[in-house]
XYZ file of C-alpha atoms in Angstrom:
275
model
C -8.959 45.242 -39.538
C -5.987 44.673 -41.367
C -4.516 41.362 -43.220
C -1.534 41.657 -41.218
C -3.274 42.215 -37.322
C -5.481 39.414 -38.642
C -2.280 37.020 -39.056
C -0.910 38.006 -36.011
C -4.196 36.857 -34.074
C -4.207 33.426 -35.844
C -1.487 32.142 -34.300
C -2.916 33.195 -30.906
C -5.762 31.459 -31.307
C -4.181 28.162 -32.388
C -1.861 28.406 -29.185
C -4.096 26.717 -26.371
C -2.392 25.197 -23.827
C -3.223 21.508 -23.214
C -2.577 19.120 -19.949
C -0.401 16.476 -21.276
C -2.227 13.054 -21.492
C -0.462 10.254 -19.758
C -0.149 7.062 -21.531
C -2.956 4.172 -21.213
C -1.513 0.845 -19.835
C -2.017 -1.890 -22.194
C -4.347 -4.570 -21.555
C -1.320 -7.260 -21.058
C 0.282 -5.274 -18.259
C -2.896 -4.614 -16.467
C -3.252 -8.481 -16.490
C 0.109 -9.036 -15.174
C -0.484 -8.659 -11.577
C -3.782 -10.752 -11.198
C -1.340 -13.530 -13.122
C 1.311 -12.712 -10.315
C -1.190 -13.340 -7.614
C -2.913 -16.436 -9.236
C 0.705 -18.085 -9.652
C 1.365 -17.381 -5.941
C -1.870 -18.736 -4.812
C -1.376 -21.782 -6.909
C 2.313 -22.130 -5.499
C 1.357 -21.631 -1.883
C -1.267 -24.519 -2.459
C 1.403 -27.063 -3.915
C 3.813 -26.023 -1.148
C 1.389 -26.867 1.361
C 1.738 -22.799 2.704
C -2.138 -22.951 2.028
C -4.098 -25.909 2.989
C -6.721 -27.139 0.787
C -9.357 -26.929 3.608
C -8.871 -23.158 4.083
C -8.591 -22.267 0.329
C -8.993 -24.957 -2.498
C -6.014 -24.254 -5.053
C -6.453 -22.717 -8.546
C -6.289 -25.643 -10.193
C -8.905 -27.685 -8.195
C -10.888 -24.457 -8.582
C -10.724 -24.949 -12.392
C -11.598 -28.548 -12.541
C -14.631 -27.627 -10.224
C -15.903 -25.103 -12.217
C -15.492 -26.914 -15.620
C -17.830 -29.866 -14.045
C -20.524 -27.354 -12.698
C -20.490 -26.001 -16.106
C -20.904 -29.262 -17.732
C -23.507 -30.540 -15.346
C -25.326 -26.808 -15.993
C -25.611 -26.120 -12.259
C -23.284 -22.786 -12.585
C -25.047 -21.613 -15.400
C -28.374 -22.061 -14.297
C -26.932 -20.139 -10.689
C -25.329 -17.714 -12.727
C -28.756 -17.093 -14.816
C -31.131 -16.644 -12.050
C -28.511 -14.299 -9.897
C -27.847 -12.428 -12.910
C -31.815 -12.099 -13.454
C -32.103 -10.645 -9.992
C -29.518 -8.352 -9.942
C -31.026 -6.668 -13.220
C -34.513 -6.533 -12.017
C -33.522 -4.835 -8.428
C -31.034 -2.345 -10.500
C -33.634 -1.396 -12.621
C -36.039 -0.627 -10.025
C -33.499 0.922 -7.833
C -31.908 3.257 -10.704
C -34.899 4.314 -12.045
C -36.638 5.620 -8.702
C -32.991 7.415 -7.791
C -32.974 8.984 -10.992
C -36.689 10.287 -10.967
C -36.204 11.069 -7.136
C -33.191 13.142 -8.042
C -34.269 14.988 -10.644
C -37.067 16.129 -8.442
C -35.011 17.553 -5.600
C -32.402 18.755 -7.927
C -34.514 21.143 -10.210
C -37.146 22.284 -7.909
C -36.477 24.222 -4.925
C -39.663 22.870 -3.193
C -38.719 18.949 -4.852
C -35.867 19.612 -2.669
C -37.688 20.008 0.220
C -40.094 17.430 -0.034
C -37.537 14.798 -1.194
C -34.319 15.582 0.397
C -35.263 15.251 3.691
C -36.450 11.688 3.794
C -33.772 11.031 1.340
C -30.834 11.643 3.765
C -33.004 9.835 6.994
C -33.433 6.916 4.967
C -29.827 6.517 3.780
C -28.654 6.035 7.415
C -30.325 2.905 7.845
C -28.023 -0.009 7.899
C -28.949 -2.283 4.857
C -28.572 -5.281 5.510
C -30.534 -4.478 8.762
C -33.660 -4.400 6.544
C -33.567 -7.926 5.502
C -35.548 -9.278 8.674
C -38.107 -6.467 7.939
C -38.129 -7.181 4.132
C -38.809 -10.559 4.985
C -41.739 -10.057 6.992
C -43.448 -7.808 4.314
C -42.564 -9.560 1.443
C -42.221 -13.316 2.509
C -39.487 -15.666 1.807
C -39.697 -15.630 -2.085
C -38.017 -13.077 -5.016
C -39.343 -9.678 -3.667
C -37.444 -9.660 -0.624
C -34.011 -10.837 -2.830
C -35.074 -7.830 -5.358
C -36.400 -5.156 -3.279
C -32.879 -5.310 -0.981
C -30.928 -4.920 -4.072
C -32.685 -2.058 -5.617
C -32.458 -0.300 -2.005
C -29.178 -0.618 -2.394
C -28.720 0.828 -5.852
C -30.771 3.433 -5.245
C -29.077 6.002 -3.144
C -25.486 5.885 -4.699
C -27.910 6.789 -8.248
C -29.794 9.590 -6.167
C -26.544 11.257 -3.974
C -24.956 11.369 -7.113
C -27.124 12.826 -9.892
C -28.829 15.428 -7.021
C -25.232 16.316 -6.384
C -24.329 16.435 -10.088
C -27.529 18.710 -10.812
C -26.784 21.114 -8.079
C -23.251 21.300 -8.913
C -23.441 22.694 -12.368
C -21.612 25.547 -12.897
C -23.664 28.827 -12.810
C -21.813 30.366 -15.495
C -23.221 27.528 -17.983
C -26.810 28.880 -16.478
C -25.976 32.103 -17.243
C -24.834 31.284 -20.703
C -28.065 29.765 -21.523
C -30.025 32.577 -20.362
C -27.934 34.531 -23.137
C -28.882 32.351 -25.571
C -32.463 32.493 -24.802
C -32.839 28.837 -23.702
C -36.196 28.401 -22.251
C -36.131 26.098 -18.864
C -36.894 22.603 -20.430
C -33.933 23.670 -23.099
C -31.780 24.968 -20.198
C -32.599 21.459 -18.544
C -32.126 19.312 -21.585
C -28.834 21.033 -23.137
C -26.894 22.253 -20.007
C -27.874 21.053 -16.553
C -28.557 17.322 -17.152
C -25.031 17.247 -19.664
C -23.444 18.849 -17.064
C -24.594 16.183 -14.024
C -23.689 13.276 -16.377
C -20.540 12.613 -15.032
C -21.576 12.601 -11.601
C -24.503 10.229 -12.500
C -22.316 7.769 -14.194
C -20.170 7.910 -10.927
C -23.218 6.820 -9.061
C -23.866 4.326 -11.592
C -20.822 2.623 -10.907
C -21.005 2.596 -7.328
C -24.593 1.067 -6.998
C -23.716 -2.034 -9.633
C -21.193 -2.755 -6.388
C -23.465 -2.416 -3.920
C -26.248 -4.544 -6.229
C -23.800 -7.901 -6.332
C -23.038 -6.833 -2.425
C -27.037 -6.898 -1.689
C -27.266 -9.540 -3.712
C -24.590 -12.126 -2.596
C -26.317 -11.562 1.317
C -29.911 -11.441 -0.225
C -29.344 -14.999 -2.032
C -27.607 -16.706 1.468
C -31.164 -16.105 3.159
C -33.973 -18.316 2.407
C -32.947 -18.806 -1.162
C -33.775 -22.049 -2.802
C -31.621 -21.089 -6.341
C -28.689 -18.581 -7.343
C -25.180 -18.084 -6.830
C -25.972 -17.371 -3.152
C -27.906 -20.671 -2.307
C -25.130 -22.878 -4.140
C -22.194 -20.940 -2.049
C -24.366 -21.391 0.876
C -25.003 -25.161 0.405
C -21.422 -25.784 -0.351
C -20.528 -24.738 3.120
C -22.496 -26.890 4.553
C -20.675 -29.807 2.962
C -16.979 -28.003 3.730
C -16.667 -27.521 -0.234
C -14.330 -24.735 -0.260
C -13.749 -25.299 -3.689
C -17.482 -24.678 -5.101
C -17.376 -21.057 -2.370
C -14.571 -19.851 -4.075
C -16.304 -20.797 -7.875
C -19.326 -18.833 -6.521
C -17.122 -16.061 -5.265
C -15.313 -15.836 -8.454
C -18.413 -15.901 -10.934
C -19.513 -12.885 -8.545
C -16.807 -10.888 -9.087
C -17.035 -12.227 -12.668
C -20.249 -10.620 -13.197
C -19.419 -7.159 -11.307
C -16.510 -6.587 -13.196
C -18.080 -7.477 -16.739
C -21.186 -4.606 -15.285
C -18.801 -2.422 -14.348
C -17.041 -2.338 -17.596
C -20.077 -1.775 -19.756
C -20.312 1.538 -17.513
C -17.245 2.192 -18.375
C -17.622 1.916 -21.734
C -21.325 4.206 -21.601
C -18.916 6.761 -20.077
C -16.349 6.989 -22.229
C -19.001 6.953 -25.285
C -20.963 9.509 -23.029
C -18.277 11.786 -22.008
C -16.032 11.599 -25.095
C -16.258 15.511 -25.223
C -14.184 15.788 -21.605
C -10.772 14.337 -21.699
C -8.900 14.438 -18.297
C -5.417 14.169 -17.584
C -5.175 10.764 -18.570
C -6.825 10.824 -21.523
C -9.865 8.810 -20.350
């Protein structure tokens, strides 16, 4: 090939079409709408449109949160709830990943594992609470099991779907490169399924906190759910709101951690939004 033909080929090789990346919203802009809602909430409470007996004002909620923090009540309750959520999440995520790998990587595993999984996921999560109490009593075990059960299915379904959805062309590339089955799974199948697995991870975190809220308000003697339930008995709306806000903050914090993991793990795949 002549030098002139090589020079002509170089611009064509460099001229790859790229999708335009939309600018990321700044942190300050993302905080505007929550701040506006907070101001409207306080204004409605101060004007009497929103009575304290229905919903405590932000100023009252902040004062109550400071008092509970100083007393140590809020920190202790949050720590207990976080411990339950972490234990249940780890158990459910581990079980979901293992069974998804068995079902996704083998036809035999799919035939054995997937049918009962599809049957179990149709069961109402919170309808299992009486059964868990009968099986495990009223201690910590039913609460952790309920969280694990809620975490399990989003992880399983998304990981299984991600494995089955890997492009067959990539497998053909692996065969051309003479990759063995283990290397094919490690370098092509699992990385290809990772985006879908991380989606399931984020979904499972939301389900974990939802399951924990319900579990802690049934036969619990500690945790945020117990604090909220106890406050309800004494009509302390401010404490109820504080507890719900702490749940929300913990949920947002864990979701932010997964988003950070997703950004780092999928740095090779930039979408239209540049995320």
